[in-house]
Amino acid sequence: MAANSKWARFLEKSQLGGVIFGCTNNTMEECLTSQLFGLPAKHFKYVQNIEPGLPLFLFNYSDRKLHGIYEAVSSGQLNINQYAWTAGGPDKTKFPAQVQVRVRTKCEALPEHQFKPIIANNYYNQVHFRFELDHAQTTKLLSKMSPSAVSPSQAPTPKKAQKWTPVVKSSPSKNKREESGACEPSSLPKEDGANYATSDDSQTLNEMNNQLKEPSPCDQNYETIQNYDEKDLLYIKLKELALSGELSDAIMMGDVVEGACMENADLEHEKHDDAVANLGKWKGGSTLSSLDYPVIISQLWGEIEELKSFKQQQALEIKSWKKKLVEAQQKIDQLENRCMILESVSNSSSTISSNEALVGHNAIKSSLNESIFILGGYDGVSWSAALNSVSPTCDVLKFHKPMSAVRGNASVARLHGELYVFGGGTDSLWYDTVESYNVVDDQWTARPSLTTKKKCLAVAALGDKFYLVGGGSEVECLSEVEMFDPSVGIWVSARPMLEKRFAVAAVECHGAVYAVGGFDGNDYLKSAERFDPREPSWTRISSMNMKRGGHSLVVLNEKLYAIGGHDGETMVPSVEIYDVRMGTWTAGESLNQGRAYLAAAVLKNSIYVIGGLKAGPSIIDSIECYKEGQGRRETNLKSVGNICYTSAVVLGDD
């Protein structure tokens, strides 16, 4: 797939969920009456991926509102109407990347402040955005546009209906209709980007035509649509409204309605005679008279409104129950924590006095920098919001105030005595939230959110800043790097990595950030790279001997330890050690068993490897320890229990 550019995302056909086209007040009427949308020639690279049934939207630059919902009734082509939006002049259109459209559902136009958060990742400056939509963005836009609140006068329809006219002379041998119109405003200022035509468009179009060597759709012959009686047109419109109502109900229930489904539900426009004949029949196959129409229309409208009301109420009830379920799970987690604390106190009271227990409790609290903090994760039954700390010397698990939400696959780092957790989620949720934990106050504080929801990312603290690298959004693996300064409270884009890295691991060592392994969307990686803020970009370092993602990376005695992970086929037990000064990887002592999506932390010159997934897959409840010069050993620490997709960090001293 081609790399992103300023004006396009170049999504694959399977990734393309919808497309936004443009217009102005001057061209919108022609767009809608001729039912044709178009973009400058350079956009044909993704317009050609449009297939019938794909959801489309129309953005009006004049009032900056998004209109919909439309759908393609043809594939994306060049020059369906090569004289569109030229006001009848001799010049050819500046917007030849075209598609024929129809109204799927009439909806109220969305002002920019309502749809911008949904496509925020598409904006490449304050006012310009890329027109390609992935499936997640399209689903959210379809849900945002409510057809139930639209009256016929509010819908973005042409001021005056116009009859279809052929572009070229009709031919008896053809049975197609012509649908043409405008979507990209010709009156806009010319500058580079997806929203404007450029002076190179004509040249680009000629090159495309030479490469494709296909005749323009304008060279084909079309016929005009037959005129219908008023009652027939009324019933066609009514059927479309009924189908639109079913579509909006499906969206309210969270279903993604694909173009193929709409093809089965919509009228077959190429079979007009059959459609009109079928609309003239009712239950039992009896033919209707014109006197029956008002009664049936009233019945249909009543049934549609009743169904929509029922579905809306059902959707609200489901949302309410989901919220209550989350709250109940959080209360269960809190009760479990309290039970474990009471059991711990009860066991201790049998051997020591209450005064001794109080002294011991204060001693543990004052020595948290000798404990390993474990955040969130999954135990095989549920996702956790817990923040616990474990002391390896006595296998005592201490419970702290939990995070604001259940979370796994997050990234954790410490800075100035506080713990920061970034992104993550569950198997079905992705977070952009950031929060920090103050150990002394036992309180969490919300921090500015990430620019994108992501998980399986990595973070390294360097100086007074955090560098977040890689991970994955809901649609793709990422190479991007974001820098966060807590004292300022803003996120800044930094130099991206040389490769996309999902399930990556990263650390700071000697004033530089190291990113190792991961998954690029196609394969697991051996490669590694290094970023020094004093240098202009990332640089490659020696690659590991084994591919791995979902692994851990820690620093011990100025060496990087890449531990466990998944190589694309199985969970690996291997450990590789990178000597920063020598610039080479060597094999370390392997783990007792293969582990992926584990957690690791360094405490008192020892590496502790916690939980993870093993082959099966099943969740591991053991902790292994490695100390340089003494090798690896299996510990008897059992207080943590089954855990994977968790994060571990040591408070230590900054």
CSV table of N, CA and C in Angstrom, one decimal, residues 60-194:
chain,number,residue,atom,x,y,z
A,60,ASN,N,-19.9,20.7,2.1
A,60,ASN,CA,-20.1,22.1,1.5
A,60,ASN,C,-19.1,23.0,2.1
A,61,TYR,N,-18.1,23.5,1.2
A,61,TYR,CA,-17.1,24.4,1.7
A,61,TYR,C,-17.7,25.8,2.1
A,62,SER,N,-18.8,26.2,1.6
A,62,SER,CA,-19.4,27.5,1.8
A,62,SER,C,-19.8,27.6,3.3
A,63,ASP,N,-20.6,26.6,3.8
A,63,ASP,CA,-21.0,26.7,5.2
A,63,ASP,C,-20.3,25.6,6.1
A,64,ARG,N,-19.4,24.8,5.5
A,64,ARG,CA,-18.6,23.8,6.2
A,64,ARG,C,-19.5,22.9,6.9
A,65,LYS,N,-20.5,22.3,6.2
A,65,LYS,CA,-21.4,21.3,6.7
A,65,LYS,C,-21.3,20.0,5.9
A,66,LEU,N,-21.5,18.9,6.5
A,66,LEU,CA,-21.4,17.6,5.9
A,66,LEU,C,-22.8,17.1,5.7
A,67,HIS,N,-23.1,16.8,4.4
A,67,HIS,CA,-24.5,16.3,4.0
A,67,HIS,C,-24.4,14.8,3.7
A,68,GLY,N,-25.5,14.2,3.9
A,68,GLY,CA,-25.6,12.8,3.6
A,68,GLY,C,-27.0,12.3,4.0
A,69,ILE,N,-27.3,11.0,3.8
A,69,ILE,CA,-26.3,10.0,3.5
A,69,ILE,C,-26.5,9.5,2.0
A,70,TYR,N,-25.4,9.5,1.2
A,70,TYR,CA,-25.5,9.1,-0.1
A,70,TYR,C,-24.8,7.7,-0.3
A,71,GLU,N,-25.0,7.1,-1.4
A,71,GLU,CA,-24.3,5.9,-1.7
A,71,GLU,C,-24.0,5.8,-3.2
A,72,ALA,N,-22.9,5.1,-3.5
A,72,ALA,CA,-22.5,5.0,-4.9
A,72,ALA,C,-23.4,4.0,-5.6
A,73,VAL,N,-23.8,4.3,-6.9
A,73,VAL,CA,-24.5,3.4,-7.7
A,73,VAL,C,-23.7,3.0,-8.9
A,74,SER,N,-22.4,3.5,-8.9
A,74,SER,CA,-21.5,3.0,-10.0
A,74,SER,C,-20.1,2.9,-9.3
A,75,SER,N,-19.2,2.3,-10.0
A,75,SER,CA,-17.8,2.3,-9.5
A,75,SER,C,-17.2,3.6,-9.8
A,76,GLY,N,-16.1,3.9,-9.1
A,76,GLY,CA,-15.4,5.2,-9.4
A,76,GLY,C,-14.8,5.1,-10.7
A,77,GLN,N,-15.0,6.1,-11.6
A,77,GLN,CA,-14.5,6.2,-12.9
A,77,GLN,C,-13.9,7.5,-13.3
A,78,LEU,N,-13.2,7.6,-14.4
A,78,LEU,CA,-12.8,8.8,-15.0
A,78,LEU,C,-13.8,9.3,-16.0
A,79,ASN,N,-14.1,10.6,-15.9
A,79,ASN,CA,-14.9,11.3,-16.9
A,79,ASN,C,-16.2,10.6,-17.2
A,80,ILE,N,-17.0,10.3,-16.2
A,80,ILE,CA,-18.4,9.9,-16.4
A,80,ILE,C,-19.1,11.0,-17.2
A,81,ASN,N,-18.9,12.3,-16.8
A,81,ASN,CA,-19.3,13.4,-17.5
A,81,ASN,C,-18.1,14.4,-17.6
A,82,GLN,N,-17.5,14.5,-18.7
A,82,GLN,CA,-16.3,15.3,-18.8
A,82,GLN,C,-16.5,16.8,-18.9
A,83,TYR,N,-17.8,17.2,-19.0
A,83,TYR,CA,-18.1,18.6,-19.0
A,83,TYR,C,-18.9,19.0,-17.8
A,84,ALA,N,-18.8,18.2,-16.7
A,84,ALA,CA,-19.6,18.5,-15.5
A,84,ALA,C,-19.0,19.8,-14.9
A,85,TRP,N,-19.8,20.6,-14.3
A,85,TRP,CA,-19.4,21.8,-13.5
A,85,TRP,C,-18.6,22.8,-14.3
A,86,THR,N,-18.9,22.9,-15.6
A,86,THR,CA,-18.2,23.9,-16.4
A,86,THR,C,-19.2,24.9,-16.9
A,87,ALA,N,-20.4,24.9,-16.4
A,87,ALA,CA,-21.5,25.9,-16.7
A,87,ALA,C,-21.7,25.9,-18.2
A,88,GLY,N,-21.6,24.7,-18.8
A,88,GLY,CA,-21.9,24.6,-20.2
A,88,GLY,C,-20.8,25.1,-21.1
A,89,GLY,N,-19.6,25.5,-20.6
A,89,GLY,CA,-18.5,26.0,-21.4
A,89,GLY,C,-17.8,24.9,-22.1
A,90,PRO,N,-16.8,25.3,-23.0
A,90,PRO,CA,-16.1,24.3,-23.8
A,90,PRO,C,-15.0,23.6,-23.1
A,91,ASP,N,-14.6,24.1,-21.9
A,91,ASP,CA,-13.5,23.4,-21.2
A,91,ASP,C,-14.0,22.1,-20.5
A,92,LYS,N,-13.1,21.2,-20.4
A,92,LYS,CA,-13.4,19.9,-19.7
A,92,LYS,C,-13.4,20.1,-18.2
A,93,THR,N,-14.0,19.2,-17.5
A,93,THR,CA,-14.1,19.4,-16.1
A,93,THR,C,-12.8,19.3,-15.4
A,94,LYS,N,-12.7,20.0,-14.3
A,94,LYS,CA,-11.5,19.9,-13.4
A,94,LYS,C,-11.6,18.8,-12.4
A,95,PHE,N,-12.7,18.1,-12.4
A,95,PHE,CA,-13.0,17.1,-11.4
A,95,PHE,C,-13.4,15.8,-12.1
A,96,PRO,N,-12.5,15.1,-12.7
A,96,PRO,CA,-12.8,13.9,-13.5
A,96,PRO,C,-12.9,12.6,-12.8
A,97,ALA,N,-12.4,12.6,-11.5
A,97,ALA,CA,-12.5,11.3,-10.7
A,97,ALA,C,-13.9,11.3,-10.2
A,98,GLN,N,-14.8,10.6,-10.8
A,98,GLN,CA,-16.3,10.7,-10.6
A,98,GLN,C,-16.9,9.4,-10.2
A,99,VAL,N,-18.1,9.6,-9.6
A,99,VAL,CA,-18.9,8.4,-9.2
A,99,VAL,C,-20.4,8.8,-9.3
A,100,GLN,N,-21.3,8.0,-9.8
A,100,GLN,CA,-22.7,8.2,-9.8
A,100,GLN,C,-23.3,7.9,-8.4
A,101,VAL,N,-24.2,8.6,-7.9
A,101,VAL,CA,-24.7,8.5,-6.6
A,101,VAL,C,-26.2,8.5,-6.5
A,102,ARG,N,-26.8,8.1,-5.4
A,102,ARG,CA,-28.2,8.2,-5.1
A,102,ARG,C,-28.3,8.5,-3.6
A,103,VAL,N,-29.5,9.0,-3.2
A,103,VAL,CA,-29.7,9.3,-1.7
A,103,VAL,C,-30.0,8.0,-1.1
A,104,ARG,N,-29.2,7.7,0.0
A,104,ARG,CA,-29.6,6.5,0.8
A,104,ARG,C,-30.5,6.8,1.9
A,105,THR,N,-30.2,7.9,2.6
A,105,THR,CA,-31.0,8.4,3.7
A,105,THR,C,-30.9,9.9,3.8
A,106,LYS,N,-32.1,10.6,3.8
A,106,LYS,CA,-32.0,12.0,4.0
A,106,LYS,C,-31.8,12.4,5.4
A,107,CYS,N,-30.7,13.1,5.7
A,107,CYS,CA,-30.4,13.5,7.1
A,107,CYS,C,-30.1,15.0,7.2
A,108,GLU,N,-30.2,15.4,8.4
A,108,GLU,CA,-29.8,16.8,8.6
A,108,GLU,C,-28.3,17.0,8.5
A,109,ALA,N,-27.9,18.1,7.9
A,109,ALA,CA,-26.4,18.3,7.7
A,109,ALA,C,-25.7,18.5,9.0
A,110,LEU,N,-24.5,18.0,9.1
A,110,LEU,CA,-23.7,18.1,10.4
A,110,LEU,C,-22.8,19.3,10.2
A,111,PRO,N,-22.8,20.2,11.2
A,111,PRO,CA,-21.7,21.3,11.2
A,111,PRO,C,-20.4,20.7,11.5
A,112,GLU,N,-19.3,21.4,11.2
A,112,GLU,CA,-18.0,20.8,11.3
A,112,GLU,C,-17.6,20.4,12.7
A,113,HIS,N,-18.1,21.2,13.7
A,113,HIS,CA,-17.7,20.8,15.1
A,113,HIS,C,-18.3,19.5,15.5
A,114,GLN,N,-19.3,19.0,14.8
A,114,GLN,CA,-19.9,17.7,15.2
A,114,GLN,C,-19.2,16.5,14.5
A,115,PHE,N,-18.8,16.7,13.2
A,115,PHE,CA,-18.2,15.6,12.6
A,115,PHE,C,-16.7,15.6,12.6
A,116,LYS,N,-16.1,16.7,13.0
A,116,LYS,CA,-14.6,16.8,13.0
A,116,LYS,C,-14.0,15.8,14.0
A,117,PRO,N,-14.5,15.7,15.2
A,117,PRO,CA,-13.9,14.7,16.1
A,117,PRO,C,-13.9,13.3,15.6
A,118,ILE,N,-14.9,12.9,14.8
A,118,ILE,CA,-14.9,11.6,14.2
A,118,ILE,C,-13.8,11.3,13.2
A,119,ILE,N,-13.5,12.4,12.4
A,119,ILE,CA,-12.4,12.2,11.4
A,119,ILE,C,-11.2,13.0,11.7
A,120,ALA,N,-11.0,13.2,13.0
A,120,ALA,CA,-9.9,14.1,13.4
A,120,ALA,C,-8.5,13.7,12.8
A,121,ASN,N,-8.3,12.4,12.7
A,121,ASN,CA,-7.0,11.9,12.2
A,121,ASN,C,-6.9,12.2,10.7
A,122,ASN,N,-7.9,12.6,10.0
A,122,ASN,CA,-7.9,12.9,8.6
A,122,ASN,C,-7.4,14.4,8.3
A,123,TYR,N,-7.5,15.2,9.4
A,123,TYR,CA,-7.1,16.6,9.2
A,123,TYR,C,-5.6,16.8,9.1
A,124,TYR,N,-5.1,17.4,8.1
A,124,TYR,CA,-3.7,17.7,8.0
A,124,TYR,C,-3.4,19.2,8.2
A,125,ASN,N,-4.4,20.0,8.4
A,125,ASN,CA,-4.2,21.4,9.0
A,125,ASN,C,-5.5,21.8,9.6
A,126,GLN,N,-5.7,23.0,9.9
A,126,GLN,CA,-6.9,23.4,10.7
A,126,GLN,C,-8.2,23.3,9.8
A,127,VAL,N,-8.1,23.4,8.5
A,127,VAL,CA,-9.3,23.4,7.7
A,127,VAL,C,-9.4,22.4,6.7
A,128,HIS,N,-8.3,21.7,6.4
A,128,HIS,CA,-8.3,20.7,5.3
A,128,HIS,C,-8.1,19.3,5.8
A,129,PHE,N,-8.9,18.4,5.2
A,129,PHE,CA,-8.8,17.0,5.7
A,129,PHE,C,-8.8,16.0,4.5
A,130,ARG,N,-8.3,14.8,4.7
A,130,ARG,CA,-8.3,13.8,3.7
A,130,ARG,C,-9.7,13.2,3.6
A,131,PHE,N,-10.1,12.8,2.4
A,131,PHE,CA,-11.5,12.5,2.1
A,131,PHE,C,-11.8,11.0,2.3
A,132,GLU,N,-10.8,10.1,2.4
A,132,GLU,CA,-11.0,8.7,2.6
A,132,GLU,C,-11.4,8.4,4.0
A,133,LEU,N,-12.4,7.5,4.2
A,133,LEU,CA,-12.9,7.1,5.5
A,133,LEU,C,-12.7,5.6,5.7
A,134,ASP,N,-12.2,5.2,6.8
A,134,ASP,CA,-12.1,3.8,7.1
A,134,ASP,C,-13.5,3.4,7.7
A,135,HIS,N,-13.6,2.1,7.9
A,135,HIS,CA,-14.9,1.5,8.3
A,135,HIS,C,-15.4,2.1,9.7
A,136,ALA,N,-14.4,2.3,10.6
A,136,ALA,CA,-14.8,2.8,11.9
A,136,ALA,C,-15.4,4.2,11.8
A,137,GLN,N,-14.7,5.1,11.0
A,137,GLN,CA,-15.1,6.4,10.8
A,137,GLN,C,-16.5,6.5,10.2
A,138,THR,N,-16.6,5.7,9.1
A,138,THR,CA,-17.9,5.6,8.4
A,138,THR,C,-19.1,5.2,9.3
A,139,THR,N,-18.9,4.2,10.1
A,139,THR,CA,-19.9,3.7,11.0
A,139,THR,C,-20.3,4.9,12.0
A,140,LYS,N,-19.3,5.6,12.5
A,140,LYS,CA,-19.6,6.7,13.4
A,140,LYS,C,-20.4,7.8,12.7
A,141,LEU,N,-20.0,8.1,11.5
A,141,LEU,CA,-20.7,9.2,10.8
A,141,LEU,C,-22.1,8.8,10.5
A,142,LEU,N,-22.3,7.5,10.1
A,142,LEU,CA,-23.7,7.0,9.8
A,142,LEU,C,-24.6,7.1,11.0
A,143,SER,N,-24.0,6.8,12.2
A,143,SER,CA,-24.7,6.8,13.4
A,143,SER,C,-25.0,8.3,13.9
A,144,LYS,N,-24.0,9.2,13.6
A,144,LYS,CA,-24.2,10.6,14.0
A,144,LYS,C,-25.3,11.2,13.2
A,145,MET,N,-25.5,10.8,11.9
A,145,MET,CA,-26.5,11.5,11.1
A,145,MET,C,-27.9,10.8,11.3
A,146,SER,N,-28.7,11.5,12.0
A,146,SER,CA,-30.0,11.0,12.4
A,146,SER,C,-31.1,11.3,11.4
A,147,PRO,N,-31.7,10.3,10.7
A,147,PRO,CA,-32.7,10.6,9.7
A,147,PRO,C,-34.0,10.9,10.3
A,148,SER,N,-34.2,10.5,11.6
A,148,SER,CA,-35.5,10.8,12.3
A,148,SER,C,-35.8,12.2,12.5
A,149,ALA,N,-34.8,13.1,12.6
A,149,ALA,CA,-34.9,14.5,12.9
A,149,ALA,C,-35.0,15.4,11.7
A,150,VAL,N,-35.1,14.8,10.5
A,150,VAL,CA,-35.1,15.5,9.3
A,150,VAL,C,-36.4,15.7,8.6
A,151,SER,N,-36.8,16.9,8.3
A,151,SER,CA,-38.0,17.1,7.5
A,151,SER,C,-37.6,17.3,6.1
A,152,PRO,N,-38.6,17.1,5.1
A,152,PRO,CA,-38.2,17.2,3.7
A,152,PRO,C,-37.6,18.5,3.4
A,153,SER,N,-38.0,19.6,4.0
A,153,SER,CA,-37.4,20.9,3.7
A,153,SER,C,-36.0,21.1,4.2
A,154,GLN,N,-35.6,20.2,5.2
A,154,GLN,CA,-34.2,20.4,5.7
A,154,GLN,C,-33.2,19.6,4.9
A,155,ALA,N,-33.7,18.6,4.2
A,155,ALA,CA,-32.7,17.7,3.6
A,155,ALA,C,-32.0,18.4,2.4
A,156,PRO,N,-30.7,18.0,2.2
A,156,PRO,CA,-29.9,18.7,1.1
A,156,PRO,C,-30.4,18.2,-0.2
A,157,THR,N,-31.5,18.7,-0.7
A,157,THR,CA,-32.0,18.3,-2.0
A,157,THR,C,-32.0,19.5,-2.9
A,158,PRO,N,-32.0,19.3,-4.2
A,158,PRO,CA,-32.0,20.4,-5.2
A,158,PRO,C,-33.2,21.3,-5.0
A,159,LYS,N,-33.1,22.6,-5.4
A,159,LYS,CA,-34.3,23.5,-5.3
A,159,LYS,C,-35.4,23.1,-6.2
A,160,LYS,N,-35.0,22.5,-7.4
A,160,LYS,CA,-36.1,22.2,-8.4
A,160,LYS,C,-35.7,20.9,-9.1
A,161,ALA,N,-36.6,20.0,-9.1
A,161,ALA,CA,-36.3,18.7,-9.8
A,161,ALA,C,-36.1,18.9,-11.2
A,162,GLN,N,-35.2,18.2,-11.8
A,162,GLN,CA,-34.9,18.2,-13.2
A,162,GLN,C,-35.0,16.9,-13.8
A,163,LYS,N,-35.4,16.8,-15.1
A,163,LYS,CA,-35.5,15.6,-15.8
A,163,LYS,C,-34.1,15.1,-16.3
A,164,TRP,N,-33.9,13.8,-16.4
A,164,TRP,CA,-32.7,13.3,-16.9
A,164,TRP,C,-32.5,13.6,-18.3
A,165,THR,N,-31.3,14.0,-18.8
A,165,THR,CA,-31.1,14.2,-20.2
A,165,THR,C,-29.8,13.5,-20.5
A,166,PRO,N,-29.7,12.8,-21.7
A,166,PRO,CA,-28.6,12.1,-22.1
A,166,PRO,C,-27.4,13.0,-22.4
A,167,VAL,N,-26.2,12.5,-22.1
A,167,VAL,CA,-25.0,13.2,-22.5
A,167,VAL,C,-24.7,13.1,-23.9
A,168,VAL,N,-25.0,11.9,-24.5
A,168,VAL,CA,-24.8,11.7,-25.9
A,168,VAL,C,-26.2,11.1,-26.4
A,169,LYS,N,-26.3,11.0,-27.7
A,169,LYS,CA,-27.5,10.5,-28.3
A,169,LYS,C,-27.9,9.1,-27.9
A,170,SER,N,-29.2,8.9,-27.6
A,170,SER,CA,-29.6,7.6,-27.1
A,170,SER,C,-29.5,6.6,-28.2
A,171,SER,N,-29.3,5.3,-27.7
A,171,SER,CA,-29.2,4.2,-28.6
A,171,SER,C,-30.1,3.1,-28.2
A,172,PRO,N,-30.9,2.5,-29.1
A,172,PRO,CA,-31.8,1.5,-28.7
A,172,PRO,C,-31.2,0.3,-28.2
A,173,SER,N,-29.9,0.1,-28.4
A,173,SER,CA,-29.2,-1.1,-28.0
A,173,SER,C,-28.7,-1.0,-26.5
A,174,LYS,N,-28.9,0.1,-25.9
A,174,LYS,CA,-28.5,0.3,-24.5
A,174,LYS,C,-29.7,0.5,-23.6
A,175,ASN,N,-29.5,0.1,-22.4
A,175,ASN,CA,-30.6,0.3,-21.4
A,175,ASN,C,-30.1,0.8,-20.1
A,176,LYS,N,-29.3,1.9,-20.3
A,176,LYS,CA,-28.7,2.6,-19.1
A,176,LYS,C,-29.2,4.0,-19.0
A,177,ARG,N,-29.1,4.5,-17.8
A,177,ARG,CA,-29.4,5.9,-17.6
A,177,ARG,C,-28.2,6.7,-17.2
A,178,GLU,N,-28.3,8.0,-17.4
A,178,GLU,CA,-27.2,8.9,-17.2
A,178,GLU,C,-27.4,9.7,-15.9
A,179,GLU,N,-26.4,9.6,-15.0
A,179,GLU,CA,-26.5,10.4,-13.8
A,179,GLU,C,-25.3,11.2,-13.6
A,180,SER,N,-25.4,12.5,-13.8
A,180,SER,CA,-24.1,13.3,-13.7
A,180,SER,C,-24.4,14.6,-12.9
A,181,GLY,N,-23.2,15.1,-12.3
A,181,GLY,CA,-23.4,16.3,-11.4
A,181,GLY,C,-22.0,16.7,-10.9
A,182,ALA,N,-22.0,17.7,-9.9
A,182,ALA,CA,-20.8,18.2,-9.4
A,182,ALA,C,-20.6,17.9,-8.0
A,183,CYS,N,-19.3,17.8,-7.6
A,183,CYS,CA,-19.1,17.6,-6.1
A,183,CYS,C,-17.9,18.4,-5.7
A,184,GLU,N,-16.9,18.7,-6.5
A,184,GLU,CA,-15.7,19.4,-6.1
A,184,GLU,C,-15.9,20.9,-6.6
A,185,PRO,N,-15.9,21.9,-5.8
A,185,PRO,CA,-16.2,23.3,-6.3
A,185,PRO,C,-15.1,23.8,-7.2
A,186,SER,N,-15.5,24.3,-8.3
A,186,SER,CA,-14.5,24.9,-9.2
A,186,SER,C,-14.1,26.3,-8.9
A,187,SER,N,-14.9,26.9,-7.9
A,187,SER,CA,-14.6,28.3,-7.6
A,187,SER,C,-13.7,28.4,-6.4
A,188,LEU,N,-13.1,27.4,-5.9
A,188,LEU,CA,-12.2,27.4,-4.7
A,188,LEU,C,-10.9,27.9,-5.1
A,189,PRO,N,-10.1,28.5,-4.2
A,189,PRO,CA,-8.7,28.9,-4.5
A,189,PRO,C,-7.9,27.7,-4.8
A,190,LYS,N,-6.9,27.8,-5.7
A,190,LYS,CA,-6.1,26.7,-6.1
A,190,LYS,C,-4.9,26.6,-5.2
A,191,GLU,N,-4.8,25.4,-4.6
A,191,GLU,CA,-3.6,25.1,-3.8
A,191,GLU,C,-3.5,23.6,-3.7
A,192,ASP,N,-2.3,23.2,-3.2
A,192,ASP,CA,-2.1,21.7,-3.1
A,192,ASP,C,-3.0,21.2,-2.0
A,193,GLY,N,-3.5,20.0,-2.2
A,193,GLY,CA,-4.3,19.4,-1.1
A,193,GLY,C,-5.5,18.7,-1.7
A,194,ALA,N,-6.2,18.0,-0.9
A,194,ALA,CA,-7.3,17.2,-1.3
A,194,ALA,C,-8.5,18.0,-1.6
